[in-house]
Amino acid sequence: MTKFNLRKKTIMTKKPSIEAPGIDLVEMTVERAVNGMAAGEFTSEQLTAAFLDRIKLFNPLYNAIIFLNPQAMEDARQMDEKRSRGEPLPALAGIPIVVKDTMDMIGFPTTGGWRLLHSESGGIDLMPDTDSPVVARMRKAGCIILGKTNVPVLSATGSHANDSWAGPTLNAVDTMLLPGGSSAGTATAVATSMAVLGLAEETGGSIQNPASAQGLVGLKPTFGLVPNTGVMPLAGSTRDVVGPIARCVRDAALVLDAIAGYCTEDPKTVAGIGNRPADGYAASLKPDIIKGARLGLYGPGWRRRELSAETEIHYDRLQAELTSLGAVLVKDPFAGSGFADIGQPVPGLDHYDARGMECVPYDMMNYLRRLGSGNPFASYADFAAAVGSEDPFGPDGVLSFMAQLPDLVACLNDPSTPPAMEDFLAARERYLAIFSAVMHAHRLDALVFPQMRAPLPRREGPETIHETTVCEINIAGLPALTVPAGYYEGGAPFNLVLVGSLWSEARLLSLAAGYEQATHHRATPTLDVCGEQSR
């Protein structure tokens, strides 16, 4: 299996079997790639080779991709053969992408960033017999999977990936700033143009945080719209969602077209039946929808956390842009609703409410069972014993913040039975009831907030990302879409986040596309290559 030698910062892989022409990969979109292949400017094989060369150049420093796919070139050749025969091709045919390490992929261990789940680091490999449904759907859509991306240990942080067995992942915009987590590797791979787009996953900010930290588009879908079976869980039964990180809104919509919908392996996706646009998300983009749209603004009615002075300046500018595009803005629509009183932040964390994560032992047991012959553990007790030297729930563990959850101990004692989680269910119901009432009362199309309350902190230090929307929408299961909206004076990205009602992805994507096309705020980062500047 192709892997990286992280200490030497070099990639050990065979040279691509074909010379890539001078393809401009920087900021390449699906549309540009598809048009280039259709016009005969380059083949998928040449495009894949070019991306592999770019990975060789930039990944040793940024450390976004931890496993390369040795089948990528062959997969690209097969796609080219289908194109040459005139066969009908799916929307993402020949598009090079990356997927998050936590998503099962045949031939690769799923490590969760943890050395104890990586044999070359002294642990035990988890080797799936089958792809996770989302990986299988991306293959069916014609994607060429370049490799798997880095995550922090057990995806336990939404800010960085410093503790992964593979080493830290760096932010493409500024290597000294937090890259966002836990989908840090996917975000950095996309931001550095080492792939056209990537799959990410969120339990508590892990799509929106890294996308915002690196000036990208990140879509957290409605819970239950996309299957998460075969994805190493933190709250698979209650909160986990898979979604895209991309450089433009249309590419995110194309990915959602590929991965959304009912899956027999994941019964909760039955809730999405009838809640997707008939023609698909990409075909339903209506950028002119922003004119006349009613958008709710951030305020203490949503969360009693103030924005920094510099964030306020950018938020005022964002509001002026939206007004100029014809949007109607509603100040703090949640004032007096009781919405801000629902959260129960974990002591010591910045407004992070962990309710709904009590089910992780139960979800992990089901995940391990699905691995098939690649599961080395006969029971959850065997798994817990194998990783007992680093108890994730212990006082020094990466999931120690979960110790205050009332049903966690019961689930650890009997992981074969899902916990009751009455507090979580009550919170979800109350969030959704108030959210629906407020949206109806003010006739809102969506909410539009700064995704972060302050500029990105430095990567080395005690600070974490200070976001505006994570625990509320993850407990409620609501969709959110983050879009580039400028840069702070120090260079850190400033992203907006749009939050909508359940199943409102098509509307959020259209609103975001309208803003994106009117403002063009995303800037290509200047990258480092072993300390040297390169474009």
Short mmCIF file of C-alpha atoms in Angstrom, two decimals:
data_model
loop_
_atom_site.label_atom_id
_atom_site.label_comp_id
_atom_site.label_asym_id
_atom_site.label_seq_id
_atom_site.Cartn_x
_atom_site.Cartn_y
_atom_site.Cartn_z
CA MET A 1 0.00 0.00 0.00
CA THR A 2 1.27 3.47 -0.87
CA LYS A 3 2.05 5.53 2.20
CA PHE A 4 3.97 8.60 3.23
CA ASN A 5 7.28 8.67 5.04
CA LEU A 6 6.31 11.49 7.36
CA ARG A 7 9.68 11.92 9.04
CA LYS A 8 11.47 12.54 5.76
CA LYS A 9 8.52 14.53 4.43
CA THR A 10 8.62 12.69 1.12
CA ILE A 11 6.04 10.59 -0.64
CA MET A 12 6.89 7.02 -1.47
CA THR A 13 4.98 6.19 -4.61
CA LYS A 14 5.67 5.21 -8.18
CA LYS A 15 6.04 7.94 -10.76
CA PRO A 16 2.83 8.35 -12.82
CA SER A 17 3.08 6.27 -15.99
CA ILE A 18 2.15 9.21 -18.21
CA GLU A 19 3.55 12.70 -18.49
CA ALA A 20 0.95 15.30 -17.56
CA PRO A 21 0.60 18.29 -19.90
CA GLY A 22 0.74 21.81 -18.53
CA ILE A 23 -2.67 21.67 -16.86
CA ASP A 24 -3.49 24.58 -14.57
CA LEU A 25 -4.74 22.79 -11.46
CA VAL A 26 -4.97 25.85 -9.23
CA GLU A 27 -8.61 26.52 -8.30
CA MET A 28 -9.78 23.94 -10.86
CA THR A 29 -13.52 23.30 -10.65
CA VAL A 30 -15.61 20.36 -11.83
CA GLU A 31 -16.90 22.44 -14.73
CA ARG A 32 -13.39 23.34 -15.89
CA ALA A 33 -12.20 19.73 -15.59
CA VAL A 34 -15.22 18.26 -17.38
CA ASN A 35 -15.02 20.82 -20.19
CA GLY A 36 -11.29 20.20 -20.58
CA MET A 37 -11.76 16.45 -20.88
CA ALA A 38 -14.73 16.83 -23.26
CA ALA A 39 -12.74 19.19 -25.50
CA GLY A 40 -9.75 16.85 -25.60
CA GLU A 41 -7.42 19.30 -23.85
CA PHE A 42 -6.44 16.55 -21.43
CA THR A 43 -7.60 13.13 -20.30
CA SER A 44 -8.63 12.01 -16.84
CA GLU A 45 -5.39 10.01 -16.73
CA GLN A 46 -3.35 13.15 -17.45
CA LEU A 47 -5.37 15.16 -14.96
CA THR A 48 -4.86 12.52 -12.27
CA ALA A 49 -1.13 12.38 -13.00
CA ALA A 50 -0.93 16.15 -12.69
CA PHE A 51 -2.66 16.08 -9.30
CA LEU A 52 -0.35 13.31 -8.09
CA ASP A 53 2.63 15.45 -9.11
CA ARG A 54 1.15 18.39 -7.22
CA ILE A 55 0.67 16.20 -4.16
CA LYS A 56 4.36 15.27 -4.34
CA LEU A 57 5.22 18.94 -4.32
CA PHE A 58 2.96 20.26 -1.57
CA ASN A 59 1.86 17.43 0.67
CA PRO A 60 5.21 16.86 2.41
CA LEU A 61 4.71 20.23 4.13
CA TYR A 62 0.92 20.51 4.45
CA ASN A 63 0.36 16.84 5.34
CA ALA A 64 -3.23 16.70 4.14
CA ILE A 65 -3.18 13.27 2.49
CA ILE A 66 -2.04 10.28 4.54
CA PHE A 67 -2.73 7.41 2.11
CA LEU A 68 -2.43 7.57 -1.67
CA ASN A 69 -4.62 5.34 -3.82
CA PRO A 70 -2.36 3.21 -6.10
CA GLN A 71 -5.41 2.45 -8.26
CA ALA A 72 -6.06 6.10 -9.10
CA MET A 73 -4.25 6.05 -12.46
CA GLU A 74 -5.92 2.82 -13.54
CA ASP A 75 -9.33 4.14 -12.50
CA ALA A 76 -8.68 7.26 -14.58
CA ARG A 77 -7.63 5.19 -17.61
CA GLN A 78 -10.83 3.18 -17.39
CA MET A 79 -12.87 6.37 -17.28
CA ASP A 80 -11.05 7.64 -20.37
CA GLU A 81 -11.86 4.42 -22.19
CA LYS A 82 -15.55 4.85 -21.42
CA ARG A 83 -15.36 8.44 -22.71
CA SER A 84 -13.61 7.34 -25.91
CA ARG A 85 -16.33 4.74 -26.54
CA GLY A 86 -18.99 7.42 -26.22
CA GLU A 87 -20.60 5.83 -23.17
CA PRO A 88 -22.89 8.01 -21.05
CA LEU A 89 -20.86 9.43 -18.16
CA PRO A 90 -21.98 10.60 -14.71
CA ALA A 91 -21.59 14.22 -13.63
CA LEU A 92 -18.27 13.72 -11.81
CA ALA A 93 -16.65 11.38 -14.33
CA GLY A 94 -12.87 11.58 -14.14
CA ILE A 95 -12.78 14.16 -11.33
CA PRO A 96 -9.89 13.63 -8.84
CA ILE A 97 -11.05 13.87 -5.23
CA VAL A 98 -10.02 12.96 -1.68
CA VAL A 99 -11.99 11.37 1.16
CA LYS A 100 -11.65 11.71 4.92
CA ASP A 101 -9.73 8.97 6.71
CA THR A 102 -12.78 8.03 8.82
CA MET A 103 -14.69 6.79 5.74
CA ASP A 104 -14.21 3.09 4.99
CA MET A 105 -12.49 2.39 1.68
CA ILE A 106 -11.50 -1.07 0.47
CA GLY A 107 -7.77 -1.65 0.69
CA PHE A 108 -7.09 1.04 3.27
CA PRO A 109 -7.17 1.03 7.06
CA THR A 110 -9.56 3.40 8.74
CA THR A 111 -7.38 4.85 11.49
CA GLY A 112 -9.31 7.76 12.96
CA GLY A 113 -5.95 9.51 13.28
CA TRP A 114 -5.12 7.26 16.24
CA ARG A 115 -1.77 5.46 16.46
CA LEU A 116 -3.50 2.58 18.26
CA LEU A 117 -5.57 1.99 15.09
CA HIS A 118 -2.57 2.14 12.74
CA SER A 119 -0.31 -0.91 12.54
CA GLU A 120 2.77 0.96 11.32
CA SER A 121 2.52 3.13 14.45
CA GLY A 122 2.29 0.10 16.73
CA GLY A 123 -1.47 -0.32 16.68
CA ILE A 124 -4.06 -2.58 15.05
CA ASP A 125 -5.45 -1.91 11.57
CA LEU A 126 -9.18 -1.80 10.91
CA MET A 127 -9.54 -3.04 7.31
CA PRO A 128 -13.05 -2.83 5.82
CA ASP A 129 -14.36 -5.51 3.48
CA THR A 130 -16.49 -2.95 1.64
CA ASP A 131 -16.57 0.77 0.89
CA SER A 132 -18.75 2.99 3.00
CA PRO A 133 -21.90 3.99 1.06
CA VAL A 134 -20.64 7.55 0.51
CA VAL A 135 -17.35 6.31 -0.96
CA ALA A 136 -19.25 3.82 -3.13
CA ARG A 137 -21.54 6.60 -4.35
CA MET A 138 -18.60 8.84 -5.25
CA ARG A 139 -17.07 5.97 -7.24
CA LYS A 140 -20.41 5.45 -9.01
CA ALA A 141 -20.45 9.18 -9.82
CA GLY A 142 -17.20 8.63 -11.70
CA CYS A 143 -14.75 10.20 -9.25
CA ILE A 144 -11.10 9.26 -9.16
CA ILE A 145 -10.15 8.89 -5.50
CA LEU A 146 -6.59 10.15 -5.02
CA GLY A 147 -6.34 9.17 -1.36
CA LYS A 148 -7.49 9.55 2.23
CA THR A 149 -6.96 12.62 4.39
CA ASN A 150 -5.66 13.34 7.87
CA VAL A 151 -7.79 13.79 11.01
CA PRO A 152 -7.09 14.41 14.71
CA VAL A 153 -7.36 11.43 17.05
CA LEU A 154 -10.93 10.09 16.87
CA SER A 155 -12.03 13.35 15.20
CA ALA A 156 -12.30 14.77 18.70
CA THR A 157 -11.53 18.42 17.90
CA GLY A 158 -13.01 20.94 15.49
CA SER A 159 -9.88 23.06 15.46
CA HIS A 160 -6.77 21.11 14.36
CA ALA A 161 -5.14 17.75 13.60
CA ASN A 162 -1.98 18.11 15.66
CA ASP A 163 -2.26 14.79 17.53
CA SER A 164 -2.73 12.46 14.55
CA TRP A 165 -0.29 9.56 14.16
CA ALA A 166 0.49 11.11 10.77
CA GLY A 167 1.57 14.43 12.24
CA PRO A 168 -0.11 17.84 12.04
CA THR A 169 -2.03 19.14 9.05
CA LEU A 170 -1.32 22.79 8.21
CA ASN A 171 -3.62 25.57 7.03
CA ALA A 172 -3.12 26.42 3.34
CA VAL A 173 -3.89 30.12 3.90
CA ASP A 174 -1.38 30.52 6.73
CA THR A 175 0.57 27.61 8.19
CA MET A 176 0.73 29.37 11.56
CA LEU A 177 -3.07 29.38 11.97
CA LEU A 178 -5.44 26.58 13.00
CA PRO A 179 -6.53 24.56 9.94
CA GLY A 180 -9.92 23.65 11.41
CA GLY A 181 -10.95 20.11 12.30
CA SER A 182 -11.67 17.39 12.29
CA SER A 183 -11.80 17.33 8.47
CA ALA A 184 -8.52 19.23 8.43
CA GLY A 185 -6.89 17.06 5.78
CA THR A 186 -9.79 17.31 3.35
CA ALA A 187 -9.92 21.11 3.70
CA THR A 188 -6.18 21.53 3.23
CA ALA A 189 -6.10 19.18 0.22
CA VAL A 190 -8.83 21.23 -1.45
CA ALA A 191 -7.41 24.62 -0.43
CA THR A 192 -3.97 23.74 -1.82
CA SER A 193 -5.55 22.46 -5.06
CA MET A 194 -4.23 18.93 -4.47
CA ALA A 195 -7.73 17.72 -5.41
CA VAL A 196 -10.78 19.25 -7.05
CA LEU A 197 -12.93 18.58 -3.98
CA GLY A 198 -13.27 16.26 -1.01
CA LEU A 199 -15.58 14.43 1.36
CA ALA A 200 -15.74 15.60 4.98
CA GLU A 201 -17.83 14.67 8.02
CA GLU A 202 -19.24 16.61 10.96
CA THR A 203 -20.36 15.80 14.48
CA GLY A 204 -19.52 19.14 16.04
CA GLY A 205 -18.21 21.63 13.47
CA SER A 206 -15.95 19.31 11.50
CA ILE A 207 -17.15 20.45 8.06
CA GLN A 208 -17.91 24.11 8.66
CA ASN A 209 -14.85 24.87 10.82
CA PRO A 210 -12.10 23.65 8.45
CA ALA A 211 -13.93 25.02 5.41
CA SER A 212 -14.16 28.44 7.04
CA ALA A 213 -10.61 28.30 8.38
CA GLN A 214 -9.31 27.88 4.84
CA GLY A 215 -11.73 30.05 2.87
CA LEU A 216 -13.72 27.21 1.30
CA VAL A 217 -17.30 26.12 0.71
CA GLY A 218 -18.43 23.49 3.21
CA LEU A 219 -21.89 21.92 3.35
CA LYS A 220 -23.22 20.22 6.48
CA PRO A 221 -26.41 18.47 5.31
CA THR A 222 -29.59 17.80 7.24
CA PHE A 223 -29.11 14.80 9.54
CA GLY A 224 -30.37 11.72 7.71
CA LEU A 225 -30.04 13.09 4.17
CA VAL A 226 -26.69 11.35 3.53
CA PRO A 227 -25.82 7.87 4.86
CA ASN A 228 -23.05 7.72 7.47
CA THR A 229 -22.84 3.93 7.78
CA GLY A 230 -19.25 2.80 7.32
CA VAL A 231 -17.88 6.04 8.75
CA MET A 232 -16.03 5.78 12.07
CA PRO A 233 -18.58 7.35 14.43
CA LEU A 234 -18.66 9.92 17.19
CA ALA A 235 -22.45 10.10 17.18
CA GLY A 236 -23.54 8.03 14.22
CA SER A 237 -27.09 7.52 15.50
CA THR A 238 -27.74 11.14 16.37
CA ARG A 239 -25.43 13.80 14.90
CA ASP A 240 -22.84 12.57 12.38
CA VAL A 241 -23.26 13.84 8.80
CA VAL A 242 -21.14 13.52 5.65
CA GLY A 243 -20.82 16.44 3.25
CA PRO A 244 -18.53 18.11 0.72
CA ILE A 245 -15.75 20.66 1.00
CA ALA A 246 -15.11 22.46 -2.28
CA ARG A 247 -13.86 25.72 -3.72
CA CYS A 248 -17.18 26.74 -5.24
CA VAL A 249 -20.86 26.25 -4.45
CA ARG A 250 -21.74 24.38 -7.65
CA ASP A 251 -19.13 21.70 -6.93
CA ALA A 252 -20.61 21.19 -3.46
CA ALA A 253 -24.07 20.81 -5.04
CA LEU A 254 -22.75 18.19 -7.46
CA VAL A 255 -21.31 16.16 -4.60
CA LEU A 256 -24.58 16.34 -2.70
CA ASP A 257 -26.34 15.03 -5.81
CA ALA A 258 -23.99 12.05 -5.71
CA ILE A 259 -24.18 11.13 -2.02
CA ALA A 260 -27.66 12.14 -0.81
CA GLY A 261 -30.60 9.80 -0.67
CA TYR A 262 -31.97 6.63 0.87
CA CYS A 263 -29.54 3.81 1.63
CA THR A 264 -30.65 0.34 2.74
CA GLU A 265 -27.60 0.12 5.01
CA ASP A 266 -28.66 3.28 6.85
CA PRO A 267 -32.40 3.17 7.66
CA LYS A 268 -32.51 6.71 9.08
CA THR A 269 -32.03 8.02 5.53
CA VAL A 270 -35.65 7.09 4.87
CA ALA A 271 -36.43 10.54 6.33
CA GLY A 272 -34.94 12.19 3.24
CA ILE A 273 -37.32 10.52 0.81
CA GLY A 274 -39.38 13.23 -0.86
CA ASN A 275 -37.16 15.98 0.52
CA ARG A 276 -34.70 16.30 -2.38
CA PRO A 277 -35.23 18.43 -5.51
CA ALA A 278 -36.48 16.30 -8.37
CA ASP A 279 -33.85 17.58 -10.80
CA GLY A 280 -31.00 17.50 -8.29
CA TYR A 281 -29.23 20.19 -6.29
CA ALA A 282 -26.87 21.44 -8.99
CA ALA A 283 -29.66 21.73 -11.57
CA SER A 284 -31.82 23.57 -9.01
CA LEU A 285 -29.34 26.39 -8.36
CA LYS A 286 -31.12 29.73 -8.70
CA PRO A 287 -28.60 32.49 -7.90
CA ASP A 288 -31.23 35.20 -8.37
CA ILE A 289 -33.10 33.86 -5.32
CA ILE A 290 -31.11 36.20 -3.10
CA LYS A 291 -33.18 39.17 -4.33
CA GLY A 292 -36.06 39.52 -1.89
CA ALA A 293 -34.79 36.75 0.39
CA ARG A 294 -35.40 37.35 4.08
CA LEU A 295 -32.32 36.53 6.16
CA GLY A 296 -32.03 36.45 9.95
CA LEU A 297 -28.98 37.99 11.64
CA TYR A 298 -26.81 36.83 14.52
CA GLY A 299 -27.63 38.10 18.00
CA PRO A 300 -28.00 37.10 21.66
CA GLY A 301 -31.33 35.47 20.89
CA TRP A 302 -29.37 32.76 19.07
CA ARG A 303 -26.33 32.62 21.35
CA ARG A 304 -25.05 34.89 24.10
CA ARG A 305 -21.56 35.23 22.71
CA GLU A 306 -20.42 38.56 21.30
CA LEU A 307 -18.59 38.99 18.02
CA SER A 308 -15.11 40.49 18.13
CA ALA A 309 -14.74 44.12 17.04
CA GLU A 310 -13.08 43.12 13.77
CA THR A 311 -15.72 40.48 13.09
CA GLU A 312 -18.42 43.11 13.63
CA ILE A 313 -16.78 45.28 10.97
CA HIS A 314 -16.79 42.44 8.45
CA TYR A 315 -20.32 41.43 9.40
CA ASP A 316 -21.51 44.99 8.78
CA ARG A 317 -19.82 44.90 5.38
CA LEU A 318 -21.44 41.50 4.66
CA GLN A 319 -24.86 42.90 5.53
CA ALA A 320 -24.31 45.85 3.19
CA GLU A 321 -23.40 43.43 0.39
CA LEU A 322 -26.52 41.36 0.97
CA THR A 323 -28.71 44.45 1.07
CA SER A 324 -27.23 45.66 -2.20
CA LEU A 325 -28.16 42.31 -3.73
CA GLY A 326 -31.78 42.77 -2.68
CA ALA A 327 -31.91 40.72 0.52
CA VAL A 328 -34.10 41.79 3.45
CA LEU A 329 -32.27 41.45 6.77
CA VAL A 330 -34.02 40.74 10.08
CA LYS A 331 -32.15 41.69 13.26
CA ASP A 332 -31.83 38.96 15.93
CA PRO A 333 -35.07 37.12 15.07
CA PHE A 334 -34.56 34.69 17.99
CA ALA A 335 -34.74 37.45 20.62
CA GLY A 336 -37.09 36.40 23.43
CA SER A 337 -37.63 32.92 21.94
CA GLY A 338 -35.74 30.95 24.58
CA PHE A 339 -33.49 29.41 21.91
CA ALA A 340 -30.26 30.55 23.57
CA ASP A 341 -31.32 28.92 26.85
CA ILE A 342 -31.37 25.38 25.48
CA GLY A 343 -27.64 24.78 25.24
CA GLN A 344 -25.72 23.06 28.03
CA PRO A 345 -22.06 23.74 27.19
CA VAL A 346 -19.44 21.41 28.60
CA PRO A 347 -17.53 23.21 31.38
CA GLY A 348 -14.17 24.40 30.13
CA LEU A 349 -15.16 24.30 26.45
CA ASP A 350 -16.30 27.28 24.38
CA HIS A 351 -20.05 26.74 24.15
CA TYR A 352 -19.77 23.10 23.05
CA ASP A 353 -22.82 21.01 23.97
CA ALA A 354 -21.94 17.31 23.62
CA ARG A 355 -25.42 15.85 24.12
CA GLY A 356 -26.19 13.12 21.61
CA MET A 357 -22.66 11.72 21.72
CA GLU A 358 -23.49 9.26 24.54
CA CYS A 359 -24.18 6.65 21.86
CA VAL A 360 -20.58 6.41 20.62
CA PRO A 361 -19.85 2.99 22.25
CA TYR A 362 -23.03 1.55 20.68
CA ASP A 363 -22.27 3.16 17.32
CA MET A 364 -18.66 2.02 17.45
CA MET A 365 -19.70 -1.57 18.08
CA ASN A 366 -21.97 -1.46 15.02
CA TYR A 367 -19.20 0.16 12.99
CA LEU A 368 -16.70 -2.54 13.95
CA ARG A 369 -19.19 -5.26 13.09
CA ARG A 370 -19.68 -3.82 9.59
CA LEU A 371 -15.94 -4.09 8.85
CA GLY A 372 -16.44 -7.80 8.27
CA SER A 373 -13.29 -9.92 8.16
CA GLY A 374 -11.20 -6.80 8.76
CA ASN A 375 -12.57 -6.41 12.29
CA PRO A 376 -9.99 -7.81 14.73
CA PHE A 377 -12.27 -7.48 17.77
CA ALA A 378 -14.87 -10.03 18.84
CA SER A 379 -16.62 -7.49 21.07
CA TYR A 380 -16.53 -3.89 22.16
CA ALA A 381 -14.84 -5.08 25.35
CA ASP A 382 -11.99 -6.47 23.24
CA PHE A 383 -11.71 -3.16 21.44
CA ALA A 384 -11.68 -1.21 24.71
CA ALA A 385 -9.00 -3.52 26.12
CA ALA A 386 -6.80 -3.11 23.04
CA VAL A 387 -6.84 0.69 23.30
CA GLY A 388 -6.99 0.80 27.09
CA SER A 389 -3.53 2.37 27.36
CA GLU A 390 -5.08 5.56 26.01
CA ASP A 391 -8.64 5.55 27.34
CA PRO A 392 -10.33 8.26 25.24
CA PHE A 393 -12.95 8.84 27.95
CA GLY A 394 -10.41 9.05 30.80
CA PRO A 395 -9.32 12.29 32.49
CA ASP A 396 -6.55 12.81 29.93
CA GLY A 397 -8.39 11.29 26.97
CA VAL A 398 -9.42 13.16 23.84
CA LEU A 399 -13.10 12.51 24.69
CA SER A 400 -12.83 13.33 28.39
CA PHE A 401 -15.37 16.12 27.89
CA MET A 402 -18.03 13.45 27.41
CA ALA A 403 -17.72 12.22 31.00
CA GLN A 404 -20.49 14.61 32.08
CA LEU A 405 -23.06 13.02 29.73
CA PRO A 406 -25.59 11.10 31.88
CA ASP A 407 -26.05 8.09 29.58
CA LEU A 408 -22.42 7.53 28.59
CA VAL A 409 -21.56 5.23 31.52
CA ALA A 410 -24.62 3.09 30.86
CA CYS A 411 -23.68 2.76 27.20
CA LEU A 412 -20.09 1.86 28.07
CA ASN A 413 -21.38 -0.85 30.39
CA ASP A 414 -23.73 -2.24 27.73
CA PRO A 415 -22.65 -1.04 24.26
CA SER A 416 -25.01 -3.51 22.61
CA THR A 417 -27.98 -1.36 23.67
CA PRO A 418 -28.46 2.25 22.50
CA PRO A 419 -28.78 4.70 25.40
CA ALA A 420 -32.05 6.52 26.05
CA MET A 421 -30.51 10.02 25.65
CA GLU A 422 -33.62 11.77 26.93
CA ASP A 423 -31.79 15.08 27.41
CA PHE A 424 -30.57 15.04 23.82
CA LEU A 425 -33.97 14.18 22.38
CA ALA A 426 -35.66 16.89 24.45
CA ALA A 427 -33.08 19.43 23.31
CA ARG A 428 -33.55 18.46 19.64
CA GLU A 429 -37.30 18.79 19.90
CA ARG A 430 -37.09 22.16 21.62
CA TYR A 431 -34.50 23.51 19.18
CA LEU A 432 -36.58 22.44 16.19
CA ALA A 433 -39.85 23.76 17.62
CA ILE A 434 -38.43 27.21 18.35
CA PHE A 435 -36.44 27.31 15.11
CA SER A 436 -39.53 26.50 13.03
CA ALA A 437 -41.67 29.02 14.89
CA VAL A 438 -39.13 31.83 14.45
CA MET A 439 -38.53 31.08 10.78
CA HIS A 440 -42.30 31.08 10.18
CA ALA A 441 -43.02 34.19 12.23
CA HIS A 442 -40.39 36.26 10.41
CA ARG A 443 -40.90 34.53 7.04
CA LEU A 444 -37.18 33.78 6.88
CA ASP A 445 -35.48 31.95 4.04
CA ALA A 446 -32.32 31.34 6.07
CA LEU A 447 -30.03 32.74 8.74
CA VAL A 448 -26.74 34.39 7.79
CA PHE A 449 -24.02 34.68 10.44
CA PRO A 450 -20.26 35.03 10.53
CA GLN A 451 -19.12 31.41 10.86
CA MET A 452 -16.57 32.45 13.51
CA ARG A 453 -16.94 35.06 16.22
CA ALA A 454 -13.28 36.10 16.00
CA PRO A 455 -10.28 35.63 13.70
CA LEU A 456 -8.55 32.23 13.65
CA PRO A 457 -6.21 31.57 16.57
CA ARG A 458 -2.67 30.34 16.04
CA ARG A 459 -2.13 26.61 15.54
CA GLU A 460 0.25 26.31 18.48
CA GLY A 461 -1.53 27.51 21.59
CA PRO A 462 -4.51 26.90 23.86
CA GLU A 463 -7.17 28.70 21.80
CA THR A 464 -9.76 26.88 19.69
CA ILE A 465 -12.02 28.11 16.90
CA HIS A 466 -14.79 30.36 18.25
CA GLU A 467 -17.74 29.55 16.00
CA THR A 468 -21.38 30.69 16.04
CA THR A 469 -23.47 27.67 15.04
CA VAL A 470 -21.98 24.29 15.90
CA CYS A 471 -23.80 22.77 18.88
CA GLU A 472 -27.22 24.22 18.01
CA ILE A 473 -27.41 22.87 14.47
CA ASN A 474 -25.70 19.56 15.22
CA ILE A 475 -28.15 18.74 18.00
CA ALA A 476 -31.11 19.96 15.95
CA GLY A 477 -29.90 18.22 12.76
CA LEU A 478 -30.21 21.41 10.70
CA PRO A 479 -28.26 22.06 7.48
CA ALA A 480 -25.61 24.76 7.15
CA LEU A 481 -23.43 26.05 4.33
CA THR A 482 -20.31 28.15 4.77
CA VAL A 483 -19.00 30.40 1.98
CA PRO A 484 -15.96 32.71 1.64
CA ALA A 485 -16.85 36.29 2.50
CA GLY A 486 -13.51 38.08 2.78
CA TYR A 487 -10.37 38.17 4.90
CA TYR A 488 -9.38 39.67 8.22
CA GLU A 489 -6.62 42.27 8.31
CA GLY A 490 -4.16 39.61 9.48
CA GLY A 491 -5.01 37.39 6.49
CA ALA A 492 -7.30 34.83 8.15
CA PRO A 493 -10.41 33.95 6.10
CA PHE A 494 -13.79 35.43 7.02
CA ASN A 495 -16.63 33.10 6.02
CA LEU A 496 -20.36 33.46 6.35
CA VAL A 497 -22.56 30.54 7.33
CA LEU A 498 -26.11 30.08 6.07
CA VAL A 499 -28.42 27.99 8.27
CA GLY A 500 -31.78 26.77 7.06
CA SER A 501 -34.74 24.60 7.96
CA LEU A 502 -34.61 20.82 7.63
CA TRP A 503 -34.12 19.69 4.00
CA SER A 504 -33.50 23.26 2.76
CA GLU A 505 -30.14 22.48 1.09
CA ALA A 506 -31.36 23.56 -2.37
CA ARG A 507 -32.30 27.01 -1.08
CA LEU A 508 -29.08 27.41 0.91
CA LEU A 509 -27.00 26.45 -2.13
CA SER A 510 -28.86 28.94 -4.32
CA LEU A 511 -28.43 31.77 -1.80
CA ALA A 512 -24.75 30.94 -1.46
CA ALA A 513 -24.26 30.77 -5.23
CA GLY A 514 -25.82 34.19 -5.63
CA TYR A 515 -23.53 35.72 -3.02
CA GLU A 516 -20.46 33.88 -4.37
CA GLN A 517 -21.04 35.03 -7.95
CA ALA A 518 -21.67 38.62 -6.91
CA THR A 519 -18.65 39.01 -4.63
CA HIS A 520 -15.90 36.51 -5.63
CA HIS A 521 -14.25 36.81 -2.22
CA ARG A 522 -12.17 33.63 -2.32
CA ALA A 523 -8.48 34.28 -3.04
CA THR A 524 -5.95 31.63 -4.05
CA PRO A 525 -3.51 31.07 -1.18
CA THR A 526 0.22 31.47 -1.70
CA LEU A 527 1.75 28.14 -0.78
CA ASP A 528 5.07 27.11 0.74
CA VAL A 529 7.24 24.32 -0.66
CA CYS A 530 9.80 23.28 1.95
CA GLY A 531 10.07 26.88 3.09
CA GLU A 532 10.19 28.38 -0.43
CA GLN A 533 7.32 30.48 -1.77
CA SER A 534 5.41 29.07 -4.73
CA ARG A 535 2.15 29.96 -6.39
#
